[in-house]
XYZ file of C-alpha atoms in Angstrom:
677
model
C 3.330 142.543 265.971
C 6.966 143.819 267.165
C 7.965 143.348 270.444
C 9.196 146.484 272.454
C 12.211 145.162 273.011
C 12.805 144.835 268.949
C 16.300 145.799 268.201
C 16.927 149.376 267.563
C 19.018 148.677 263.893
C 19.098 145.709 261.828
C 21.248 145.353 258.794
C 18.320 145.351 256.568
C 16.954 148.498 257.979
C 20.263 150.463 257.868
C 21.035 149.472 254.114
C 17.878 150.535 252.753
C 17.763 153.802 254.941
C 21.516 154.465 253.446
C 19.779 154.149 249.849
C 17.417 156.303 251.175
C 19.374 159.182 252.120
C 20.692 159.538 248.896
C 17.330 159.433 247.730
C 16.056 162.165 249.619
C 18.726 165.068 248.422
C 15.894 165.433 245.966
C 15.795 169.175 246.135
C 11.899 168.511 245.875
C 11.893 166.243 249.317
C 13.973 168.614 251.093
C 12.108 171.607 250.382
C 10.321 169.816 253.759
C 12.301 170.685 256.370
C 13.308 174.308 255.389
C 16.471 174.198 257.615
C 18.481 171.438 255.402
C 17.150 172.956 252.668
C 19.003 176.244 253.181
C 22.236 173.726 253.937
C 21.821 171.884 250.645
C 21.876 175.002 248.485
C 24.672 175.757 250.140
C 26.480 172.594 249.627
C 25.250 173.258 245.606
C 26.635 176.709 245.362
C 30.245 175.192 246.994
C 30.194 172.275 244.371
C 29.357 174.988 241.243
C 32.782 177.220 242.670
C 34.563 174.041 243.165
C 33.093 172.805 239.223
C 34.233 176.074 238.004
C 37.079 177.567 240.034
C 38.095 179.896 237.182
C 34.397 181.516 236.802
C 34.394 182.381 240.600
C 38.043 182.780 240.939
C 38.586 179.973 243.564
C 41.708 177.806 241.873
C 43.417 179.131 245.239
C 41.085 177.081 247.240
C 39.804 174.585 245.821
C 40.959 171.564 248.125
C 39.426 173.886 251.217
C 36.352 173.838 248.935
C 36.430 170.359 248.539
C 36.824 169.506 252.011
C 33.747 172.072 253.269
C 31.239 170.161 250.002
C 31.564 166.964 251.328
C 30.916 167.481 254.992
C 27.713 169.736 254.124
C 26.897 166.425 251.340
C 27.590 164.009 254.729
C 25.895 166.738 256.857
C 22.665 166.347 254.750
C 23.026 162.270 254.089
C 23.475 162.016 258.218
C 20.027 163.946 258.653
C 18.681 162.047 255.891
C 19.713 158.746 257.481
C 18.180 159.221 260.297
C 14.558 160.131 259.395
C 15.190 157.252 256.797
C 16.264 154.739 260.009
C 13.411 155.943 261.706
C 10.250 155.632 258.403
C 12.605 152.143 257.815
C 11.123 150.709 260.820
C 7.584 151.411 260.266
C 7.815 149.707 256.860
C 9.688 146.916 258.268
C 6.070 146.455 260.662
C 4.101 146.885 257.445
C 5.913 144.136 255.493
C 5.310 141.709 258.144
C 1.729 142.816 258.017
C 1.621 141.906 254.397
C 2.276 138.467 255.454
C -1.300 138.524 256.721
C -3.037 140.200 253.766
C -2.928 136.999 251.523
C -5.218 136.152 248.566
C -7.353 133.762 250.315
C -11.213 132.127 249.375
C -14.083 133.191 250.956
C -16.990 131.262 250.998
C -19.848 133.895 250.013
C -23.510 133.322 250.386
C -25.604 133.934 247.854
C -29.175 135.571 246.852
C -30.567 132.198 247.178
C -29.504 131.105 250.631
C -25.989 128.965 248.487
C -22.742 128.977 248.486
C -19.926 129.760 246.772
C -16.375 130.116 246.321
C -14.944 133.643 245.316
C -11.598 135.217 245.863
C -11.600 137.797 249.087
C -10.857 140.804 246.586
C -14.254 140.027 245.100
C -16.615 140.826 248.243
C -17.748 144.171 248.747
C -19.244 146.002 251.539
C -22.785 143.829 252.768
C -21.576 140.613 251.746
C -22.450 137.302 253.428
C -19.759 134.845 254.207
C -19.260 131.820 256.140
C -16.260 131.012 257.725
C -15.523 127.149 259.517
C -12.729 126.309 261.412
C -9.293 126.440 260.149
C -10.061 129.219 257.538
C -9.016 132.792 257.635
C -11.237 135.654 257.491
C -11.738 137.002 253.980
C -12.129 140.633 255.174
C -13.377 143.423 258.082
C -17.344 142.764 259.169
C -19.477 141.308 261.808
C -20.612 137.765 263.273
C -24.192 137.397 262.520
C -24.440 134.177 263.973
C -22.787 131.527 265.537
C -19.492 131.523 267.964
C -16.104 131.000 267.379
C -12.330 130.808 269.032
C -10.039 133.344 266.426
C -6.677 133.675 266.385
C -5.691 137.386 265.904
C -2.291 136.655 266.486
C -1.151 138.037 263.236
C -2.324 141.463 264.268
C -2.012 142.129 268.001
C 0.723 139.027 268.813
C -0.525 137.071 271.326
C -1.627 133.610 270.507
C -4.455 133.428 272.535
C -7.609 133.182 270.805
C -10.600 135.308 271.403
C -13.948 134.446 271.143
C -16.489 136.749 268.721
C -19.869 136.156 268.938
C -22.935 137.363 267.220
C -24.329 140.700 269.456
C -22.129 143.053 271.574
C -19.060 144.625 271.773
C -17.729 141.601 270.551
C -19.155 140.821 267.435
C -16.384 142.771 265.463
C -13.388 140.526 263.573
C -10.695 141.325 260.862
C -9.647 140.071 257.843
C -6.542 137.905 257.757
C -7.251 136.651 261.116
C -8.391 132.479 261.335
C -10.967 130.648 263.132
C -9.995 128.257 265.318
C -13.475 126.541 266.405
C -16.749 126.304 264.969
C -18.667 128.159 262.258
C -19.625 131.803 262.074
C -21.330 133.991 259.682
C -20.016 137.014 258.445
C -21.508 141.072 257.147
C -18.290 142.105 255.269
C -18.005 145.762 256.879
C -15.461 146.859 253.769
C -14.528 146.894 250.615
C -11.199 146.068 248.758
C -8.273 148.522 249.935
C -9.874 150.070 253.057
C -9.943 147.579 255.784
C -8.505 147.689 259.181
C -5.448 145.678 257.669
C -4.929 147.743 255.036
C -5.007 151.183 257.126
C -2.784 149.846 259.755
C -0.270 148.470 256.522
C -1.032 152.293 255.139
C -0.085 154.437 259.233
C 3.299 152.169 260.014
C 4.203 152.585 256.909
C 4.312 156.219 257.694
C 2.172 157.416 253.955
C -0.702 159.256 255.971
C 2.112 160.584 258.655
C 0.762 164.146 259.091
C 3.266 166.329 260.948
C 1.438 167.316 264.594
C 0.939 170.853 265.864
C 4.265 171.213 268.167
C 6.155 170.005 265.551
C 4.645 172.216 263.338
C 4.993 175.074 266.176
C 8.387 173.893 266.323
C 9.717 173.834 262.703
C 8.304 177.358 262.171
C 10.977 178.414 264.759
C 13.421 176.959 262.930
C 12.391 178.463 259.840
C 12.028 181.637 261.132
C 16.166 181.334 262.864
C 17.414 180.253 259.588
C 16.697 183.985 257.656
C 17.034 185.572 260.589
C 21.181 184.009 260.465
C 20.949 183.944 256.905
C 20.377 187.718 256.472
C 22.812 188.297 258.892
C 25.100 186.273 257.080
C 24.348 187.880 253.915
C 24.899 191.216 255.712
C 28.123 189.975 257.572
C 29.926 190.007 253.633
C 30.280 193.897 253.269
C 30.138 194.954 256.699
C 33.168 192.279 256.960
C 34.783 193.916 253.323
C 34.460 197.482 255.628
C 36.919 196.632 258.139
C 39.111 195.255 255.639
C 37.547 191.354 256.182
C 37.418 188.937 253.356
C 35.062 186.175 253.648
C 35.033 184.183 250.845
C 31.843 182.375 249.745
C 32.321 178.622 251.458
C 33.499 180.571 254.799
C 29.873 182.040 254.909
C 28.189 178.977 253.705
C 30.166 177.155 256.809
C 29.325 179.577 259.410
C 25.810 179.939 258.350
C 25.479 176.473 259.027
C 27.131 176.370 261.799
C 24.506 179.348 263.460
C 21.570 177.966 262.236
C 19.213 174.895 264.085
C 20.539 171.987 261.615
C 21.256 169.340 265.182
C 17.497 169.354 265.587
C 16.116 170.387 262.010
C 18.066 166.973 260.713
C 16.327 164.966 263.523
C 12.735 166.743 263.924
C 11.177 164.453 261.314
C 12.783 161.515 262.956
C 11.610 162.101 266.559
C 7.655 162.577 264.935
C 7.814 159.133 263.290
C 10.024 157.230 266.356
C 6.969 158.151 268.467
C 3.834 156.759 266.107
C 6.284 154.067 265.907
C 6.790 153.442 269.352
C 3.591 153.456 269.883
C 2.704 150.369 267.384
C 5.544 148.308 268.715
C 3.136 148.265 271.833
C 0.190 146.665 269.638
C -1.558 150.504 269.832
C -3.042 151.584 265.885
C -2.734 155.282 265.907
C -4.434 157.139 263.161
C -2.096 159.900 262.989
C 0.965 161.633 264.330
C -1.326 164.219 266.175
C -2.671 161.883 268.702
C 0.329 160.522 269.769
C 1.441 164.010 270.852
C -2.238 165.000 271.909
C -1.576 162.079 274.565
C 1.471 163.834 276.075
C -0.512 166.366 277.180
C -3.695 165.280 278.676
C -5.121 166.363 281.612
C -7.779 164.475 282.274
C -8.710 160.742 281.687
C -11.992 158.761 281.378
C -12.352 155.298 281.519
C -14.766 152.695 281.471
C -15.462 151.067 284.577
C -16.376 147.607 283.547
C -13.695 145.330 282.219
C -10.887 148.751 281.967
C -11.009 149.348 286.161
C -12.600 145.860 287.477
C -12.758 142.953 285.956
C -16.118 143.089 284.822
C -17.760 139.809 286.503
C -19.263 139.569 289.872
C -16.105 137.512 292.004
C -17.352 136.071 295.815
C -15.351 138.113 297.894
C -17.088 137.041 301.668
C -18.484 134.837 303.630
C -21.489 136.017 305.828
C -23.558 133.464 308.247
C -27.272 133.821 309.430
C -29.008 132.382 312.017
C -26.255 131.794 313.897
C -24.830 129.215 311.401
C -20.633 128.697 311.669
C -19.249 130.994 309.058
C -17.423 127.620 308.125
C -20.586 125.895 307.411
C -21.745 128.474 305.222
C -18.062 127.928 303.571
C -18.712 124.656 302.731
C -22.262 125.110 301.013
C -20.986 127.812 299.163
C -18.648 125.261 298.286
C -20.348 122.440 297.215
C -23.502 124.459 295.161
C -20.351 125.842 293.280
C -18.251 123.081 292.725
C -19.678 122.573 289.510
C -20.479 125.509 288.436
C -18.386 127.022 285.734
C -19.202 130.048 285.719
C -16.798 133.551 286.882
C -18.783 133.678 289.709
C -19.078 129.811 290.823
C -15.328 129.605 290.016
C -14.522 132.513 292.365
C -16.645 130.861 295.401
C -13.548 128.397 295.272
C -11.141 130.328 294.840
C -12.611 132.739 298.118
C -12.688 129.152 299.809
C -9.048 128.078 299.502
C -7.924 132.177 299.977
C -9.831 131.413 303.260
C -7.981 128.212 304.113
C -11.852 126.616 304.398
C -11.824 123.390 303.634
C -14.613 120.875 302.539
C -15.440 117.253 302.160
C -15.690 116.762 297.991
C -17.214 113.035 298.506
C -20.046 114.882 299.925
C -20.653 116.269 296.108
C -19.958 113.370 294.521
C -22.333 111.785 292.244
C -24.349 114.603 292.615
C -26.361 116.454 289.988
C -25.549 119.640 289.004
C -28.681 122.237 289.001
C -28.081 124.896 286.451
C -29.143 128.635 286.890
C -32.247 129.669 285.285
C -33.478 132.876 284.580
C -37.021 131.470 286.258
C -35.766 130.399 289.615
C -32.717 132.739 289.602
C -30.990 130.024 291.476
C -28.568 127.111 290.916
C -27.094 124.043 293.010
C -26.260 120.580 293.284
C -29.110 117.862 294.456
C -27.020 115.428 296.380
C -27.033 111.499 296.390
C -28.020 110.752 299.929
C -30.849 113.654 299.017
C -30.511 116.706 300.248
C -30.630 119.953 297.880
C -28.124 122.352 297.984
C -28.908 125.865 296.451
C -27.631 128.963 296.033
C -28.536 132.681 294.194
C -31.157 135.697 294.433
C -31.495 135.962 298.279
C -36.053 136.746 297.969
C -35.656 133.284 295.477
C -33.945 131.239 297.303
C -36.092 132.363 300.816
C -39.250 131.593 298.965
C -37.539 128.262 298.334
C -36.868 127.710 301.620
C -40.061 128.541 302.920
C -42.059 126.064 300.593
C -40.172 123.221 301.813
C -41.321 124.428 305.793
C -38.131 126.074 306.532
C -37.926 129.091 308.798
C -36.065 132.564 307.731
C -33.266 133.723 309.706
C -33.975 137.304 311.373
C -29.999 138.782 310.215
C -31.157 137.659 306.622
C -32.651 140.247 305.327
C -30.729 144.081 307.092
C -27.395 141.701 306.219
C -28.649 141.534 302.828
C -29.796 145.065 302.409
C -26.530 145.879 303.689
C -23.852 143.740 300.899
C -26.560 146.212 298.430
C -25.919 148.764 300.211
C -21.823 149.034 299.563
C -22.726 148.097 295.824
C -22.219 144.557 296.480
C -25.048 141.420 295.569
C -25.669 139.210 297.695
C -26.288 135.442 297.304
C -28.422 133.402 299.836
C -27.042 129.718 300.323
C -29.436 126.805 301.667
C -29.374 123.160 302.415
C -33.103 122.212 301.885
C -35.257 123.813 304.601
C -32.430 125.651 306.385
C -30.898 128.776 305.717
C -26.851 129.092 305.756
C -26.028 132.459 304.991
C -24.724 134.345 302.523
C -22.289 135.131 299.611
C -21.225 138.428 299.183
C -20.077 138.798 295.118
C -18.562 142.268 294.164
C -17.017 143.720 291.004
C -13.223 143.486 291.892
C -11.038 146.086 291.308
C -7.901 144.954 289.195
C -4.714 144.636 290.865
C -1.882 147.280 290.357
C -4.802 149.886 289.247
C -4.536 152.317 292.435
C -0.749 152.602 292.054
C -1.949 153.399 288.194
C -3.908 155.911 288.905
C -1.450 157.319 291.208
C 1.073 157.828 289.101
C -1.275 159.651 286.724
C -1.998 162.172 289.308
C 1.675 162.466 289.563
C 1.409 162.872 285.907
C -0.865 165.570 286.345
C -3.696 163.886 285.017
C -7.034 163.646 286.318
C -8.856 160.222 286.324
C -12.871 160.240 286.172
C -14.740 156.777 286.401
C -17.302 156.344 283.826
C -20.308 153.871 285.679
C -23.811 152.443 284.588
C -23.512 151.394 288.585
C -25.789 153.078 291.031
C -24.099 155.963 293.034
C -23.013 153.591 296.032
C -21.591 151.430 294.641
C -19.720 153.320 292.080
C -18.765 155.566 295.180
C -17.278 152.220 297.071
C -15.048 151.811 293.747
C -14.246 154.484 292.674
C -12.411 154.528 296.068
C -11.099 151.574 296.412
C -9.530 151.844 292.787
C -7.899 155.434 293.579
C -9.987 157.633 291.127
C -10.404 161.157 291.437
C -13.292 161.616 290.602
C -16.792 159.386 288.964
C -20.198 159.366 287.182
C -22.383 157.498 288.081
C -25.139 155.768 286.352
C -23.976 157.060 283.508
C -25.482 157.795 279.255
C -23.253 158.104 276.616
C -24.518 162.082 276.558
C -22.652 162.056 279.962
C -19.611 160.967 278.977
C -19.831 163.955 276.600
C -21.136 166.175 278.508
C -17.759 166.214 281.061
C -15.465 165.540 278.157
C -17.440 168.705 276.626
C -16.958 169.817 280.234
C -13.428 169.617 280.363
C -12.412 170.626 277.214
C -14.352 174.131 277.892
C -11.845 174.514 280.519
C -8.614 174.212 278.443
C -8.153 170.950 278.822
C -7.193 167.637 276.710
C -8.955 164.697 277.432
C -8.833 160.692 276.690
C -11.211 158.248 277.124
C -11.063 154.616 276.293
C -13.953 152.446 274.996
C -15.166 149.156 273.024
C -18.922 149.954 272.590
C -21.300 151.096 269.704
C -22.647 153.422 272.604
C -18.687 154.919 273.363
C -18.773 156.317 270.153
C -19.717 159.135 270.247
C -17.197 160.016 273.282
C -14.153 158.828 271.201
C -14.784 161.348 268.335
C -15.188 163.952 271.057
C -12.154 163.013 272.851
C -9.251 164.124 272.104
C -7.518 160.993 272.660
C -9.857 157.752 271.677
C -8.315 154.273 272.521
C -10.879 152.315 271.249
C -10.226 148.569 271.730
C -9.845 146.211 268.450
C -12.329 143.650 270.438
C -15.039 145.984 270.398
C -17.428 146.957 267.705
C -16.562 149.071 264.133
C -18.321 152.470 265.368
C -15.790 152.716 267.987
C -12.874 151.983 266.346
C -13.401 153.918 263.966
C -14.686 156.893 265.797
C -12.051 156.356 267.542
C -8.020 157.906 266.567
C -5.907 155.065 268.669
C -6.943 151.375 268.315
C -5.946 148.902 271.107
C -4.735 145.906 268.971
C -4.666 144.003 272.340
C -8.175 145.236 273.953
C -6.383 146.303 276.840
C -8.448 149.650 278.136
C -5.776 150.696 280.520
C -2.965 150.871 278.186
C -4.513 154.275 277.470
C -1.263 154.844 280.448
C 1.297 153.617 278.927
C -0.011 155.766 275.561
C -0.410 158.903 277.569
C 3.553 158.037 278.714
C 4.462 156.970 274.921
C 3.506 160.569 274.416
C 5.060 162.318 276.996
C 7.835 160.548 275.996
C 7.978 162.324 272.470
C 7.470 165.140 273.924
C 9.989 165.258 276.458
C 12.705 163.254 273.361
C 11.912 166.808 270.948
C 12.486 169.426 274.340
C 15.559 167.806 275.487
C 17.046 167.760 272.045
C 16.174 171.057 271.021
C 17.370 172.281 274.318
C 20.748 170.250 272.945
C 20.187 171.909 269.880
C 20.449 175.233 271.001
C 23.083 175.531 273.571
C 25.174 173.333 270.741
C 24.732 176.650 268.900
C 26.227 178.513 271.610
C 29.223 176.709 272.226
C 29.675 177.265 267.652
C 29.903 180.550 268.323
C 32.908 180.056 270.059
C 35.317 178.164 267.629
C 33.737 180.236 264.191
C 33.721 183.327 265.629
C 37.065 184.281 266.256
C 38.289 182.209 263.496
C 37.162 184.373 260.861
C 37.937 187.886 262.931
C 40.655 187.519 264.905
C 43.085 187.935 261.817
C 41.658 191.471 261.242
C 40.637 192.071 265.028
C 43.951 190.795 266.979
C 41.826 191.550 270.462
C 38.373 189.186 269.256
C 41.516 185.994 269.713
C 40.416 186.233 273.342
C 37.418 184.504 272.726
C 38.923 181.644 271.022
C 38.683 180.100 274.345
C 38.997 176.751 272.950
C 42.309 177.497 271.559
C 41.935 176.070 268.345
C 44.865 176.202 266.098
C 43.894 178.078 262.763
C 41.082 179.687 261.154
C 40.941 177.076 258.711
C 41.020 174.113 261.224
C 38.513 175.788 263.339
C 36.316 176.585 260.542
C 36.651 173.004 259.629
C 36.201 171.478 262.455
C 33.257 172.979 263.075
C 31.665 171.300 260.681
C 32.897 167.873 261.219
C 30.772 168.627 264.543
C 28.141 169.661 262.701
C 28.069 166.873 260.527
C 28.947 164.376 262.930
C 26.226 164.886 265.846
C 23.123 164.058 263.701
C 24.185 160.082 263.287
C 25.636 160.126 267.548
C 22.427 161.676 268.294
C 19.352 159.548 266.153
C 19.007 156.053 268.009
C 17.819 158.610 271.143
C 15.264 160.431 268.391
C 14.642 157.005 268.192
C 14.241 155.197 271.430
C 13.526 158.169 273.210
C 14.754 160.303 276.154
C 13.542 158.261 279.280
C 9.668 158.821 280.962
C 9.860 159.500 284.711
C 7.155 161.338 286.246
C 7.551 164.999 287.459
C 6.304 168.193 286.949
C 7.113 170.772 284.580
C 9.004 172.671 286.609
C 11.075 169.778 287.114
C 10.994 168.462 283.548
C 12.403 171.924 282.313
C 15.558 172.446 285.298
C 15.997 168.783 284.156
C 16.506 169.462 280.604
C 18.604 172.594 281.370
C 21.054 170.688 283.854
C 21.226 167.221 281.074
C 20.864 168.710 278.134
C 21.285 172.252 278.206
C 24.997 172.195 280.102
C 25.734 168.789 277.964
C 24.680 170.713 274.503
C 27.350 173.375 276.028
C 30.020 171.092 277.332
C 29.896 168.579 274.552
C 30.497 170.734 271.564
C 33.872 172.682 273.387
C 35.391 168.725 274.082
C 34.829 167.372 270.756
C 35.682 170.471 268.434
C 38.281 170.517 270.217
C 39.646 167.213 269.921
C 39.041 167.223 265.913
C 40.715 170.448 266.134
C 43.896 168.396 266.953
C 43.446 165.971 264.168
C 42.683 168.919 261.406
C 44.829 171.014 262.563
C 48.119 168.419 261.985
C 46.845 167.578 258.515
C 46.073 171.422 257.454
C-alpha cells in the first residue's frame, strides 16, 4: 500500500486527470453536479451565440463572447480536473493492488483426498487447498489445519510476516499473500470476483463510492442556491430593461456563474473522494464514504481491552518476597526459572530484572534441564546440574510441591497472593526445593501512550468505553491506568451490542474495534465498525472498515481523518460563500454603474471598466478552483478543539480569507485585463 507521505501529484496522475477532465464534460456526467451543470449549460449558450452571431444578433460582441466562453470552459475543466485528480490517486492505488492479483495455480484437495493443480480462477467457495512455503495463497479463506508465517506485504505494506493458524481469531487469510514457512490447509470462502482483494480494488477505484449524508445535504443546499440565483438572473433582465439598461445574455450568464457557489461546487466531489483516499493511505479500507464521515462525528468509542488497550500478554511487573526472604533472592531465582522459558511471561521476568537493575549469575543455570509448563503440574522451571530444583507457577501448585518435599509455607504467602489477585493481577510463586522465596506479580500491561491518546479523544469530545471479560476489580485497575471514561467488566457479545444501542438511543454515533467472530454483531451495530485484517471473515464482513495493519488503536487515526474531512468541507464551503460576497462588489457595480451612476459607490475595488470587471471576475472564478485542489486533496490540518472554537477558526481564517483573497485577486487581474481591453 502507499505510504501516507506519498506525493500529492505525479506526472502520470496529472496527465490522466487532464484527459479525464475533458471526458467528464459529458452532460450526462455533469448532471450529477447541479452547480457545474448550470455552468456548462451557460457555456453552451455562449458557444452557440459565438458560432451563430447573425442568428442571435451578436456580431459586434464576438470577441467578448469568445473570451467568456473560454473562461467558462476552463472553469468546467478545472472543476473536473479536481475530481479526476482525487479519483486518480485511488486508481493508482488500485493498479498497485492489481499487481498482487495475478493468475496463480492452486493445489486443490479432491474428493478422494488427492491433490490436483488447478487455476485459482476455478476455485469456488468451500474448496480445500494446500499452500506450502513460498507459494501464494490463491484466494480468501480460513486455515483449517496447520500453522504458517504469511507475508501480507502485498496488501498491508508491512514486511514482517504474521502467524496464521487453524482455529481462533487468526485463521483468516487473504488471496494474493504468500506463505513464507510451513504448510497450511485452507478452506476457500469466496467465489472469483468476490474476494477481499477484488473488493479493495473496486473500492479504492471509487466505483462504488456513495455520497455521504453531509455531502448530500450540502449538495442540496448548493442546488437550492443555484436555483434561487437562476431565478434572480432570469428576472433581472426585464427589470434592467425597464430601467433602460441593456444586459446581454453572456453578461447575465457571467453574473449567474459568479453568484452561484461554483468554488465549493467544483471541489465537493474531490473532497469526498480524497477523504476515502486518506483513510486508504493509512492502510484502512473504508467500505463507503459514509463510514469515513461517520467517523468524524463519533461521540462514543467502544474498545476491547486485550490487544487494543493492553498488550494482551501477562507481563511481570513486580517481585514480592515472602517469609522474610531478600528481594534480590526472589528476583534471582525467578530469573533462573525463566532463563529458558520462551513464553511472553518468561521473557518479561528477565526484562523486569534488567529494568530493576538486579543481577544474577547465569552460570548457576548452566547445564541445567529445562522443565516446561504442563497443564497437569501448572509449573515450569529448571533442574540444576547441582541437583537443586527451581520452580515457578500457580501458587497452590508450587505450595503443594514445596510441602511434598517437607518444606514450610510462609504465613504471608496467601495474603500477598490474594492482594495481587484483588488488584487484578496474576501471582506466580517461586521456590527452590523445599524453600518458597516469593511471588512474581503478573499483569496485563497497558500499551505506552494509550493514556495520552484517550486524553486526546476526550479533547475531541469522544467518550471511551473499555470492554473486557475480566472481573470488575481487574477491569477497574486497567481502566484507571489507561484513562478510559468507563468500562464494562465480564462483558459478553450481547453486552457490547447493548451499550452500543444505549448510546445510539441517546442520539450518539458509536465506533467499535474488534477481530473475533463474537465481535461481529457489535461491529455491524456500530456506526463505525473497524475490523482487523488478521481477524475472522465474519468480523470483516460485519464491519464497514478494515484495518490492514491489524492495529486496533488505529480507530483514533480514523476518527481524526473523518473530522479532517468534515473540517475541509466546512472550511472550503465557508471560503466559497465568503468568496461570493466579495464577487458581488466586482460584478454588480460593473453592470449598473453606467445607467445608475450612484452605484459607483459600490465599486470599492476601483475596477477599470464594466467589461474588464466582468472578465476579471470570471477569470478569478476559474483559477481559484485549481489553486484550492491541493487543499481539497490534502485536507485542512486537524487539531482537537470544541465546535465553537472550530467555527471561530473557520470564520476568521477561511471566512475573512474568502473575502480578502477575491478583492486582491480580482484587482490584480483587472489591472492586466483593463490594459488589454
